[in-house]
Amino acid sequence: MISAFDLFKIGIGPSSSHTVGPMKAAAAFMSALDESQRSRLRRLQVTLLGSLAWTGRGHGTDKAVMLGLSGFSPETVDPDEADRRIAVVAATAKLVLRDGLTIHFDPVQDIVFNFDEPTPVHPNTLRFAALDQAGHELLAETWYSLGGGFIQREGETCSAAGSSAVIPFDYRSAAELIEMCDRSGLSIAQVVLANETALADETSVYDRLDRLVAVMFDCIDRGIRTDGQLPGGLKVKRRARSLHARLQASESRNVRHSIAAMDYASLYAIAVNEENAAGGRVVTAPTNGAAGVIPAVLRYYTDHCEGSSQEGVRIFLLTSAAVGGLCKMNASISGAEVGCQGEVGVACSMAAAGLTAALGGSSRQIENAAEIGMEHHLGMTCDPIGGLVQIPCIERNAFGAIKAINAASLALSGDGSHHVSLDQVIRTMRDTGADMQTKYKETSRGGLAVSVPDC
């Protein structure tokens, strides 16, 4: 089972696979050191390979690793405190570990960006080594950042929360999920809730869902309030604040050039992804690079759909988690594996399903909406300019949100029957990702990343 809380995780930007995952892997490596090894520890060395090497600097992977080695977690670290800690390490060449031990650590020498070594298991590969005073190896481990904040130690199986628990509905495909809904008389959201309550009581599940929504909406609001320039060197200016001001001015003058609700959905997505690009607090949904789609569509539902409710919000998240879980199980949510179709494409599919469910759609209409959302992102590459989650990523989330709303509208206008199934489109996404050239999968060596090098 892939829990809703595996897919939706509170963290910091700019990337779930290049920031959140490496931070968690670094912290896990440090936890694996026993007392004897820690007492002899004098040096740490980290090697980043594959996509983590090619776009790691733009995604802040080196900073994330240092924070993880210091004992910080993505969910609780304060972004401002994180920046201060990294500045101290850069200035002093010293790393303060969780237990207070201070060791020499020069990021330039001790974090190696290895561009040449193949990554046959996963393109997001990290190697950690703990050394003693003489340079002898105390412990060495290889980790993989699988996308969406999921991590896996070499030689182990990726373990999602509750995977060993006995769950009532063990579906592995959309067809199985719909058949279980038909047989039980439950909705998709109710099936997911039944699985979640095999791990925790219902009140706890709802409290965690509500907390996720609060963080998502706070991120939107921060993005709308904040002005200035995004970090990284591209000199990209934040737009959410000015977009919001223009929308409000248009409303006051009763000027309409487009549908206001759709304009607001775009605004919400841009606000979130500008916060993500700035290293702010976001919810992986299911990744950081695609973190704006689901909050934008969810805010569209609460603020612009008649009859919206807290129950509808919970139905939205539970339903979208079912779709995200199917994509994770049967394909990938990693841009480094399958391109942006696995990030914004999956987020759009999840949001379309969630909105359809919240608006009262049947299980077959929900599956249809999810399929439409995914189908029209097939083949999308991951080609961030300068390795930064800014161009085209921020606007891409806005388009993903609009497509999700459109997909839900199309699905709700029909009876749920359609030619292409969600299972087929997920399999197509996986196969398309396998066929895609590596340079188009989060390496910044193809597409817009090389066509617009001086943006």
Tab-separated table of C-alpha atoms in Angstrom:
chain	number	residue	atom	x	y	z
A	1	MET	CA	0.000	0.000	0.000
A	2	ILE	CA	1.090	3.544	-0.819
A	3	SER	CA	-0.530	5.770	1.775
A	4	ALA	CA	-1.928	9.219	1.067
A	5	PHE	CA	0.698	10.451	3.514
A	6	ASP	CA	3.470	8.866	1.453
A	7	LEU	CA	2.363	10.923	-1.534
A	8	PHE	CA	1.549	14.127	0.366
A	9	LYS	CA	4.504	15.113	2.534
A	10	ILE	CA	5.328	18.463	4.098
A	11	GLY	CA	8.797	19.601	3.104
A	12	ILE	CA	10.784	22.454	1.606
A	13	GLY	CA	11.645	23.403	-1.956
A	14	PRO	CA	12.779	23.279	-4.551
A	15	SER	CA	12.631	19.539	-5.323
A	16	SER	CA	11.275	16.393	-3.718
A	17	SER	CA	13.747	14.137	-5.550
A	18	HIS	CA	16.729	16.503	-5.367
A	19	THR	CA	16.093	18.217	-2.015
A	20	VAL	CA	13.662	16.265	0.179
A	21	GLY	CA	14.927	12.793	-0.767
A	22	PRO	CA	18.647	13.540	-0.385
A	23	MET	CA	18.024	15.258	2.960
A	24	LYS	CA	16.176	12.179	4.219
A	25	ALA	CA	18.839	9.832	2.845
A	26	ALA	CA	21.643	11.805	4.516
A	27	ALA	CA	19.813	11.751	7.849
A	28	ALA	CA	19.177	8.000	7.501
A	29	PHE	CA	22.848	7.378	6.777
A	30	MET	CA	23.874	9.250	9.905
A	31	SER	CA	21.352	7.261	11.953
A	32	ALA	CA	22.948	4.038	10.706
A	33	LEU	CA	26.272	4.916	12.374
A	34	ASP	CA	26.650	3.058	15.652
A	35	GLU	CA	28.139	4.600	18.800
A	36	SER	CA	31.640	3.303	18.090
A	37	GLN	CA	31.623	4.627	14.551
A	38	ARG	CA	30.347	8.034	15.641
A	39	SER	CA	33.072	8.338	18.261
A	40	ARG	CA	35.725	7.833	15.552
A	41	LEU	CA	34.034	9.913	12.871
A	42	ARG	CA	36.206	12.727	11.534
A	43	ARG	CA	35.080	13.206	7.953
A	44	LEU	CA	32.045	12.709	5.718
A	45	GLN	CA	32.106	12.422	1.959
A	46	VAL	CA	29.104	12.507	-0.364
A	47	THR	CA	29.005	11.666	-4.068
A	48	LEU	CA	26.073	12.745	-6.240
A	49	LEU	CA	25.532	10.867	-9.486
A	50	GLY	CA	23.234	11.032	-12.503
A	51	SER	CA	20.513	13.665	-12.418
A	52	LEU	CA	21.588	14.660	-8.896
A	53	ALA	CA	24.970	15.641	-10.326
A	54	TRP	CA	23.674	17.364	-13.441
A	55	THR	CA	20.995	19.502	-11.761
A	56	GLY	CA	21.956	19.164	-8.099
A	57	ARG	CA	23.365	22.655	-7.720
A	58	GLY	CA	20.272	24.275	-9.194
A	59	HIS	CA	18.023	22.124	-7.007
A	60	GLY	CA	20.042	22.692	-3.829
A	61	THR	CA	20.987	19.032	-3.422
A	62	ASP	CA	24.300	19.906	-1.793
A	63	LYS	CA	22.508	22.092	0.770
A	64	ALA	CA	19.917	19.397	1.419
A	65	VAL	CA	22.615	16.806	2.053
A	66	MET	CA	24.377	19.050	4.560
A	67	LEU	CA	21.105	19.645	6.398
A	68	GLY	CA	20.367	15.921	6.493
A	69	LEU	CA	23.853	15.111	7.779
A	70	SER	CA	23.230	17.695	10.513
A	71	GLY	CA	20.064	15.899	11.585
A	72	PHE	CA	17.393	18.120	10.029
A	73	SER	CA	14.250	16.700	8.410
A	74	PRO	CA	12.314	18.231	5.487
A	75	GLU	CA	9.052	18.346	7.427
A	76	THR	CA	10.330	20.311	10.413
A	77	VAL	CA	13.307	22.358	9.191
A	78	ASP	CA	12.702	26.098	9.042
A	79	PRO	CA	13.726	27.377	5.575
A	80	ASP	CA	15.331	30.529	7.001
A	81	GLU	CA	17.259	28.542	9.618
A	82	ALA	CA	18.365	26.154	6.885
A	83	ASP	CA	19.890	28.994	4.881
A	84	ARG	CA	21.722	30.286	7.965
A	85	ARG	CA	23.136	26.826	8.737
A	86	ILE	CA	24.433	26.387	5.201
A	87	ALA	CA	26.055	29.837	5.275
A	88	VAL	CA	27.895	28.890	8.474
A	89	VAL	CA	29.159	25.631	6.944
A	90	ALA	CA	30.395	27.486	3.855
A	91	ALA	CA	32.150	30.130	5.966
A	92	THR	CA	33.755	27.834	8.550
A	93	ALA	CA	34.164	24.509	6.703
A	94	LYS	CA	32.648	22.845	9.786
A	95	LEU	CA	29.529	20.748	10.154
A	96	VAL	CA	27.668	20.502	13.467
A	97	LEU	CA	25.992	17.107	13.785
A	98	ARG	CA	22.776	16.337	15.654
A	99	ASP	CA	24.589	15.218	18.817
A	100	GLY	CA	26.692	18.402	18.875
A	101	LEU	CA	29.834	16.832	17.401
A	102	THR	CA	31.632	19.249	15.074
A	103	ILE	CA	33.688	17.865	12.204
A	104	HIS	CA	35.645	19.448	9.361
A	105	PHE	CA	33.477	19.595	6.237
A	106	ASP	CA	34.360	21.526	3.096
A	107	PRO	CA	31.400	21.358	0.688
A	108	VAL	CA	33.665	21.993	-2.308
A	109	GLN	CA	35.807	18.935	-1.528
A	110	ASP	CA	33.442	16.701	0.430
A	111	ILE	CA	30.439	16.836	-1.915
A	112	VAL	CA	31.445	15.410	-5.277
A	113	PHE	CA	29.310	15.979	-8.371
A	114	ASN	CA	30.112	12.899	-10.460
A	115	PHE	CA	28.877	13.521	-14.022
A	116	ASP	CA	30.497	10.511	-15.650
A	117	GLU	CA	29.696	7.366	-13.670
A	118	PRO	CA	26.651	5.411	-14.938
A	119	THR	CA	23.588	5.036	-12.695
A	120	PRO	CA	22.107	1.694	-13.727
A	121	VAL	CA	19.681	1.361	-10.784
A	122	HIS	CA	18.237	4.864	-10.615
A	123	PRO	CA	19.291	8.229	-12.096
A	124	ASN	CA	19.071	9.879	-8.652
A	125	THR	CA	21.921	8.108	-6.850
A	126	LEU	CA	23.868	9.208	-3.760
A	127	ARG	CA	26.864	7.606	-2.070
A	128	PHE	CA	27.844	8.386	1.522
A	129	ALA	CA	31.089	7.512	3.286
A	130	ALA	CA	32.027	8.080	6.930
A	131	LEU	CA	35.791	8.185	7.533
A	132	ASP	CA	38.032	8.182	10.600
A	133	GLN	CA	41.100	10.335	11.287
A	134	ALA	CA	43.318	8.151	9.076
A	135	GLY	CA	40.797	8.183	6.220
A	136	HIS	CA	39.667	4.624	6.826
A	137	GLU	CA	36.057	3.890	5.936
A	138	LEU	CA	33.755	3.401	8.922
A	139	LEU	CA	30.547	3.024	6.925
A	140	ALA	CA	29.567	3.433	3.272
A	141	GLU	CA	26.080	3.321	1.789
A	142	THR	CA	24.417	3.995	-1.556
A	143	TRP	CA	20.950	5.536	-1.634
A	144	TYR	CA	18.414	6.271	-4.358
A	145	SER	CA	16.019	9.226	-4.369
A	146	LEU	CA	13.023	7.788	-6.196
A	147	GLY	CA	10.929	10.932	-6.639
A	148	GLY	CA	8.280	12.487	-4.441
A	149	GLY	CA	10.536	12.225	-1.401
A	150	PHE	CA	10.663	8.407	-1.540
A	151	ILE	CA	14.111	6.989	-0.829
A	152	GLN	CA	15.657	3.527	-0.909
A	153	ARG	CA	18.917	2.156	0.462
A	154	GLU	CA	20.862	-0.074	-1.921
A	155	GLY	CA	19.899	-3.691	-1.353
A	156	GLU	CA	16.593	-2.854	0.335
A	157	THR	CA	13.044	-2.605	-0.940
A	158	CYS	CA	11.352	0.772	-0.990
A	159	SER	CA	8.983	0.602	1.953
A	160	ALA	CA	5.878	2.784	1.918
A	161	ALA	CA	4.116	3.501	5.190
A	162	GLY	CA	1.986	0.618	6.339
A	163	SER	CA	3.184	-1.791	3.637
A	164	SER	CA	3.295	-4.611	6.194
A	165	ALA	CA	-0.171	-3.875	7.600
A	166	VAL	CA	-3.222	-5.927	6.656
A	167	ILE	CA	-5.349	-3.610	4.544
A	168	PRO	CA	-8.912	-4.336	3.386
A	169	PHE	CA	-8.529	-3.198	-0.241
A	170	ASP	CA	-5.252	-4.258	-1.856
A	171	TYR	CA	-5.726	-2.905	-5.380
A	172	ARG	CA	-2.873	-2.742	-7.896
A	173	SER	CA	-4.710	-1.230	-10.858
A	174	ALA	CA	-7.536	1.173	-11.568
A	175	ALA	CA	-9.616	-1.716	-12.896
A	176	GLU	CA	-9.209	-3.559	-9.590
A	177	LEU	CA	-10.034	-0.407	-7.640
A	178	ILE	CA	-13.276	0.202	-9.562
A	179	GLU	CA	-14.254	-3.472	-9.230
A	180	MET	CA	-13.743	-3.218	-5.454
A	181	CYS	CA	-15.892	-0.085	-5.370
A	182	ASP	CA	-18.630	-1.868	-7.314
A	183	ARG	CA	-18.507	-4.925	-5.074
A	184	SER	CA	-18.393	-3.042	-1.769
A	185	GLY	CA	-20.664	-0.152	-2.661
A	186	LEU	CA	-17.994	2.272	-1.464
A	187	SER	CA	-16.615	5.283	-3.283
A	188	ILE	CA	-12.927	5.519	-4.185
A	189	ALA	CA	-12.392	7.931	-1.285
A	190	GLN	CA	-14.092	5.510	1.115
A	191	VAL	CA	-11.900	2.643	-0.103
A	192	VAL	CA	-8.763	4.729	0.466
A	193	LEU	CA	-10.032	5.813	3.888
A	194	ALA	CA	-10.660	2.177	4.848
A	195	ASN	CA	-7.043	1.392	3.982
A	196	GLU	CA	-5.755	4.427	5.884
A	197	THR	CA	-7.744	3.484	8.982
A	198	ALA	CA	-5.972	0.120	8.980
A	199	LEU	CA	-2.916	2.175	9.942
A	200	ALA	CA	-4.436	4.905	12.135
A	201	ASP	CA	-7.807	5.880	13.579
A	202	GLU	CA	-10.157	7.951	11.446
A	203	THR	CA	-9.748	11.098	13.523
A	204	SER	CA	-5.979	11.011	13.048
A	205	VAL	CA	-6.365	10.509	9.302
A	206	TYR	CA	-8.696	13.492	9.014
A	207	ASP	CA	-6.446	15.638	11.220
A	208	ARG	CA	-3.462	14.886	8.990
A	209	LEU	CA	-5.440	15.614	5.833
A	210	ASP	CA	-6.618	18.918	7.281
A	211	ARG	CA	-3.038	19.790	8.233
A	212	LEU	CA	-1.901	19.140	4.657
A	213	VAL	CA	-4.603	21.440	3.307
A	214	ALA	CA	-3.633	24.161	5.795
A	215	VAL	CA	0.019	24.000	4.653
A	216	MET	CA	-1.010	24.013	0.968
A	217	PHE	CA	-3.249	27.039	1.378
A	218	ASP	CA	-0.713	28.861	3.548
A	219	CYS	CA	1.824	28.317	0.769
A	220	ILE	CA	-0.579	29.870	-1.747
A	221	ASP	CA	-1.134	32.860	0.514
A	222	ARG	CA	2.600	33.368	1.138
A	223	GLY	CA	3.269	33.200	-2.575
A	224	ILE	CA	0.618	35.823	-3.262
A	225	ARG	CA	1.998	38.140	-0.566
A	226	THR	CA	5.672	37.866	-1.530
A	227	ASP	CA	7.410	39.907	-4.190
A	228	GLY	CA	10.983	40.016	-5.466
A	229	GLN	CA	13.354	37.852	-7.462
A	230	LEU	CA	13.790	34.100	-7.241
A	231	PRO	CA	17.257	32.787	-6.306
A	232	GLY	CA	19.530	30.943	-8.696
A	233	GLY	CA	20.825	33.399	-11.268
A	234	LEU	CA	18.062	33.415	-13.902
A	235	LYS	CA	16.707	36.660	-12.414
A	236	VAL	CA	13.145	35.375	-12.601
A	237	LYS	CA	10.759	37.801	-10.936
A	238	ARG	CA	7.896	36.546	-8.826
A	239	ARG	CA	4.567	37.223	-10.531
A	240	ALA	CA	1.887	35.928	-8.165
A	241	ARG	CA	1.540	39.150	-6.192
A	242	SER	CA	1.147	41.338	-9.271
A	243	LEU	CA	-1.155	38.806	-10.946
A	244	HIS	CA	-3.377	38.860	-7.885
A	245	ALA	CA	-3.454	42.666	-7.874
A	246	ARG	CA	-4.443	42.766	-11.550
A	247	LEU	CA	-7.175	40.173	-11.013
A	248	GLN	CA	-8.629	42.173	-8.149
A	249	ALA	CA	-8.442	45.395	-10.176
A	250	SER	CA	-10.244	43.728	-13.091
A	251	GLU	CA	-12.977	42.525	-10.764
A	252	SER	CA	-13.457	45.986	-9.286
A	253	ARG	CA	-13.856	47.461	-12.791
A	254	ASN	CA	-15.993	44.501	-13.894
A	255	VAL	CA	-13.549	43.882	-16.756
A	256	ARG	CA	-13.557	40.311	-18.080
A	257	HIS	CA	-11.114	39.008	-20.682
A	258	SER	CA	-11.259	35.418	-19.394
A	259	ILE	CA	-12.958	33.243	-16.809
A	260	ALA	CA	-11.984	34.622	-13.400
A	261	ALA	CA	-12.052	31.262	-11.619
A	262	MET	CA	-9.566	29.803	-14.105
A	263	ASP	CA	-7.335	32.851	-13.759
A	264	TYR	CA	-7.331	32.339	-10.014
A	265	ALA	CA	-6.443	28.651	-10.447
A	266	SER	CA	-3.402	29.692	-12.497
A	267	LEU	CA	-2.511	32.277	-9.860
A	268	TYR	CA	-2.687	29.705	-7.049
A	269	ALA	CA	-0.394	27.284	-8.897
A	270	ILE	CA	2.140	29.988	-9.727
A	271	ALA	CA	2.127	31.224	-6.121
A	272	VAL	CA	2.954	27.729	-4.807
A	273	ASN	CA	5.703	27.038	-7.303
A	274	GLU	CA	7.340	30.393	-6.767
A	275	GLU	CA	7.464	29.529	-3.067
A	276	ASN	CA	8.905	26.135	-3.960
A	277	ALA	CA	11.545	27.685	-6.230
A	278	ALA	CA	12.532	29.959	-3.345
A	279	GLY	CA	13.025	26.970	-1.016
A	280	GLY	CA	9.853	27.631	0.988
A	281	ARG	CA	7.498	25.270	2.804
A	282	VAL	CA	5.411	23.171	0.408
A	283	VAL	CA	3.586	19.860	0.251
A	284	THR	CA	4.882	17.295	-2.231
A	285	ALA	CA	1.835	16.603	-4.368
A	286	PRO	CA	3.147	14.183	-5.453
A	287	THR	CA	6.469	16.008	-6.046
A	288	ASN	CA	7.827	19.475	-5.351
A	289	GLY	CA	8.230	20.294	-9.022
A	290	ALA	CA	4.497	19.625	-9.432
A	291	ALA	CA	3.501	20.943	-5.999
A	292	GLY	CA	1.244	23.709	-7.339
A	293	VAL	CA	-1.310	21.693	-9.301
A	294	ILE	CA	-3.275	19.992	-6.517
A	295	PRO	CA	-3.330	22.996	-4.124
A	296	ALA	CA	-4.491	25.211	-7.002
A	297	VAL	CA	-7.338	22.895	-8.004
A	298	LEU	CA	-8.253	22.314	-4.358
A	299	ARG	CA	-8.403	26.088	-3.738
A	300	TYR	CA	-10.436	26.429	-6.933
A	301	TYR	CA	-12.872	23.921	-5.443
A	302	THR	CA	-13.161	25.625	-2.045
A	303	ASP	CA	-13.327	29.217	-3.321
A	304	HIS	CA	-15.039	28.933	-6.696
A	305	CYS	CA	-17.268	25.832	-6.677
A	306	GLU	CA	-20.765	26.053	-5.262
A	307	GLY	CA	-21.413	23.624	-2.406
A	308	SER	CA	-17.763	23.054	-1.492
A	309	SER	CA	-17.194	21.624	1.978
A	310	GLN	CA	-14.562	20.236	4.305
A	311	GLU	CA	-15.883	16.764	3.521
A	312	GLY	CA	-15.382	17.494	-0.176
A	313	VAL	CA	-11.803	18.588	0.466
A	314	ARG	CA	-11.078	15.312	2.253
A	315	ILE	CA	-12.741	13.324	-0.537
A	316	PHE	CA	-10.582	15.245	-3.020
A	317	LEU	CA	-7.312	14.324	-1.281
A	318	LEU	CA	-8.209	10.683	-0.612
A	319	THR	CA	-9.312	10.162	-4.209
A	320	SER	CA	-6.280	11.881	-5.684
A	321	ALA	CA	-4.060	9.725	-3.472
A	322	ALA	CA	-5.532	6.595	-5.064
A	323	VAL	CA	-4.536	7.831	-8.525
A	324	GLY	CA	-1.085	8.950	-7.391
A	325	GLY	CA	-0.503	5.582	-5.771
A	326	LEU	CA	-1.376	3.767	-8.990
A	327	CYS	CA	1.052	5.966	-10.951
A	328	LYS	CA	3.791	5.362	-8.395
A	329	MET	CA	3.202	1.581	-8.312
A	330	ASN	CA	2.908	1.042	-12.050
A	331	ALA	CA	5.123	3.745	-13.541
A	332	SER	CA	6.997	6.573	-11.817
A	333	ILE	CA	6.598	10.040	-10.311
A	334	SER	CA	10.252	10.924	-10.910
A	335	GLY	CA	11.170	13.452	-13.598
A	336	ALA	CA	14.618	11.872	-13.729
A	337	GLU	CA	13.031	8.543	-14.680
A	338	VAL	CA	10.140	9.447	-16.987
A	339	GLY	CA	10.264	13.215	-17.559
A	340	CYS	CA	7.741	15.809	-16.440
A	341	GLN	CA	4.837	13.597	-17.507
A	342	GLY	CA	5.570	11.734	-14.257
A	343	GLU	CA	5.413	14.940	-12.216
A	344	VAL	CA	3.013	17.572	-13.571
A	345	GLY	CA	1.236	14.881	-15.606
A	346	VAL	CA	0.592	12.737	-12.545
A	347	ALA	CA	-0.358	15.780	-10.454
A	348	CYS	CA	-2.883	16.810	-13.118
A	349	SER	CA	-4.325	13.288	-13.196
A	350	MET	CA	-4.594	13.235	-9.402
A	351	ALA	CA	-6.193	16.697	-9.252
A	352	ALA	CA	-8.695	15.855	-11.999
A	353	ALA	CA	-9.762	12.738	-10.118
A	354	GLY	CA	-9.977	14.599	-6.809
A	355	LEU	CA	-12.079	17.438	-8.199
A	356	THR	CA	-14.433	15.034	-9.984
A	357	ALA	CA	-14.936	13.128	-6.736
A	358	ALA	CA	-15.481	16.277	-4.673
A	359	LEU	CA	-18.133	17.400	-7.184
A	360	GLY	CA	-20.004	14.114	-6.825
A	361	GLY	CA	-18.656	12.099	-9.744
A	362	SER	CA	-18.965	8.321	-9.921
A	363	SER	CA	-15.960	5.993	-9.736
A	364	ARG	CA	-15.986	5.629	-13.525
A	365	GLN	CA	-16.186	9.384	-14.065
A	366	ILE	CA	-13.293	9.802	-11.643
A	367	GLU	CA	-11.224	7.223	-13.527
A	368	ASN	CA	-12.102	8.966	-16.793
A	369	ALA	CA	-11.004	12.365	-15.460
A	370	ALA	CA	-7.709	10.923	-14.215
A	371	GLU	CA	-7.105	9.298	-17.592
A	372	ILE	CA	-7.803	12.539	-19.483
A	373	GLY	CA	-5.429	14.482	-17.252
A	374	MET	CA	-2.614	11.989	-17.758
A	375	GLU	CA	-3.232	11.385	-21.450
A	376	HIS	CA	-2.645	14.994	-22.365
A	377	HIS	CA	0.722	15.172	-20.638
A	378	LEU	CA	2.209	12.090	-22.317
A	379	GLY	CA	5.724	12.708	-23.591
A	380	MET	CA	6.334	15.882	-21.567
A	381	THR	CA	10.046	16.261	-20.936
A	382	CYS	CA	11.791	17.540	-17.827
A	383	ASP	CA	14.165	20.240	-19.102
A	384	PRO	CA	14.606	22.936	-16.427
A	385	ILE	CA	16.732	25.854	-17.565
A	386	GLY	CA	19.867	26.095	-15.451
A	387	GLY	CA	18.756	23.097	-13.404
A	388	LEU	CA	16.354	25.399	-11.544
A	389	VAL	CA	12.709	24.574	-10.865
A	390	GLN	CA	11.604	27.861	-12.455
A	391	ILE	CA	11.435	27.812	-16.266
A	392	PRO	CA	9.286	26.105	-17.508
A	393	CYS	CA	8.221	24.481	-14.242
A	394	ILE	CA	6.260	27.314	-12.616
A	395	GLU	CA	3.996	28.020	-15.595
A	396	ARG	CA	3.748	24.298	-16.312
A	397	ASN	CA	1.974	23.848	-12.976
A	398	ALA	CA	-0.564	26.521	-13.920
A	399	PHE	CA	-1.338	24.693	-17.147
A	400	GLY	CA	-1.554	21.400	-15.261
A	401	ALA	CA	-4.147	22.891	-12.921
A	402	ILE	CA	-6.259	24.244	-15.800
A	403	LYS	CA	-6.067	20.904	-17.607
A	404	ALA	CA	-7.207	19.126	-14.428
A	405	ILE	CA	-10.262	21.360	-14.108
A	406	ASN	CA	-11.065	20.832	-17.782
A	407	ALA	CA	-10.604	17.069	-17.440
A	408	ALA	CA	-13.019	16.983	-14.498
A	409	SER	CA	-15.563	19.028	-16.456
A	410	LEU	CA	-15.346	16.702	-19.457
A	411	ALA	CA	-15.641	13.596	-17.290
A	412	LEU	CA	-18.622	14.931	-15.343
A	413	SER	CA	-20.430	15.729	-18.603
A	414	GLY	CA	-20.312	12.056	-19.593
A	415	ASP	CA	-21.382	8.766	-18.031
A	416	GLY	CA	-17.862	7.473	-17.352
A	417	SER	CA	-17.521	5.358	-20.479
A	418	HIS	CA	-14.407	5.996	-22.583
A	419	HIS	CA	-11.989	4.203	-24.896
A	420	VAL	CA	-8.628	4.628	-23.122
A	421	SER	CA	-8.403	3.379	-19.541
A	422	LEU	CA	-6.356	4.920	-16.750
A	423	ASP	CA	-4.328	1.714	-16.516
A	424	GLN	CA	-3.486	1.935	-20.216
A	425	VAL	CA	-2.418	5.571	-20.013
A	426	ILE	CA	-0.254	4.927	-16.923
A	427	ARG	CA	1.442	2.056	-18.748
A	428	THR	CA	1.928	4.317	-21.769
A	429	MET	CA	3.476	6.986	-19.563
A	430	ARG	CA	5.905	4.407	-18.169
A	431	ASP	CA	6.859	3.118	-21.630
A	432	THR	CA	7.192	6.632	-23.044
A	433	GLY	CA	9.524	7.515	-20.190
A	434	ALA	CA	11.642	4.448	-20.902
A	435	ASP	CA	11.913	5.459	-24.572
A	436	MET	CA	12.731	9.100	-23.767
A	437	GLN	CA	16.365	10.097	-24.202
A	438	THR	CA	18.171	10.647	-20.904
A	439	LYS	CA	18.985	14.264	-21.751
A	440	TYR	CA	15.275	15.094	-21.498
A	441	LYS	CA	14.935	13.637	-18.006
A	442	GLU	CA	16.022	16.290	-15.480
A	443	THR	CA	19.604	16.679	-16.641
A	444	SER	CA	19.338	20.187	-18.178
A	445	ARG	CA	21.165	18.790	-21.217
A	446	GLY	CA	18.221	18.932	-23.632
A	447	GLY	CA	15.082	20.823	-24.605
A	448	LEU	CA	14.595	24.350	-23.273
A	449	ALA	CA	17.604	23.934	-20.996
A	450	VAL	CA	19.929	24.155	-24.000
A	451	SER	CA	17.697	26.074	-26.433
A	452	VAL	CA	17.432	29.038	-24.048
A	453	PRO	CA	20.789	28.904	-22.187
A	454	ASP	CA	21.070	32.633	-21.481
A	455	CYS	CA	17.518	33.286	-20.341
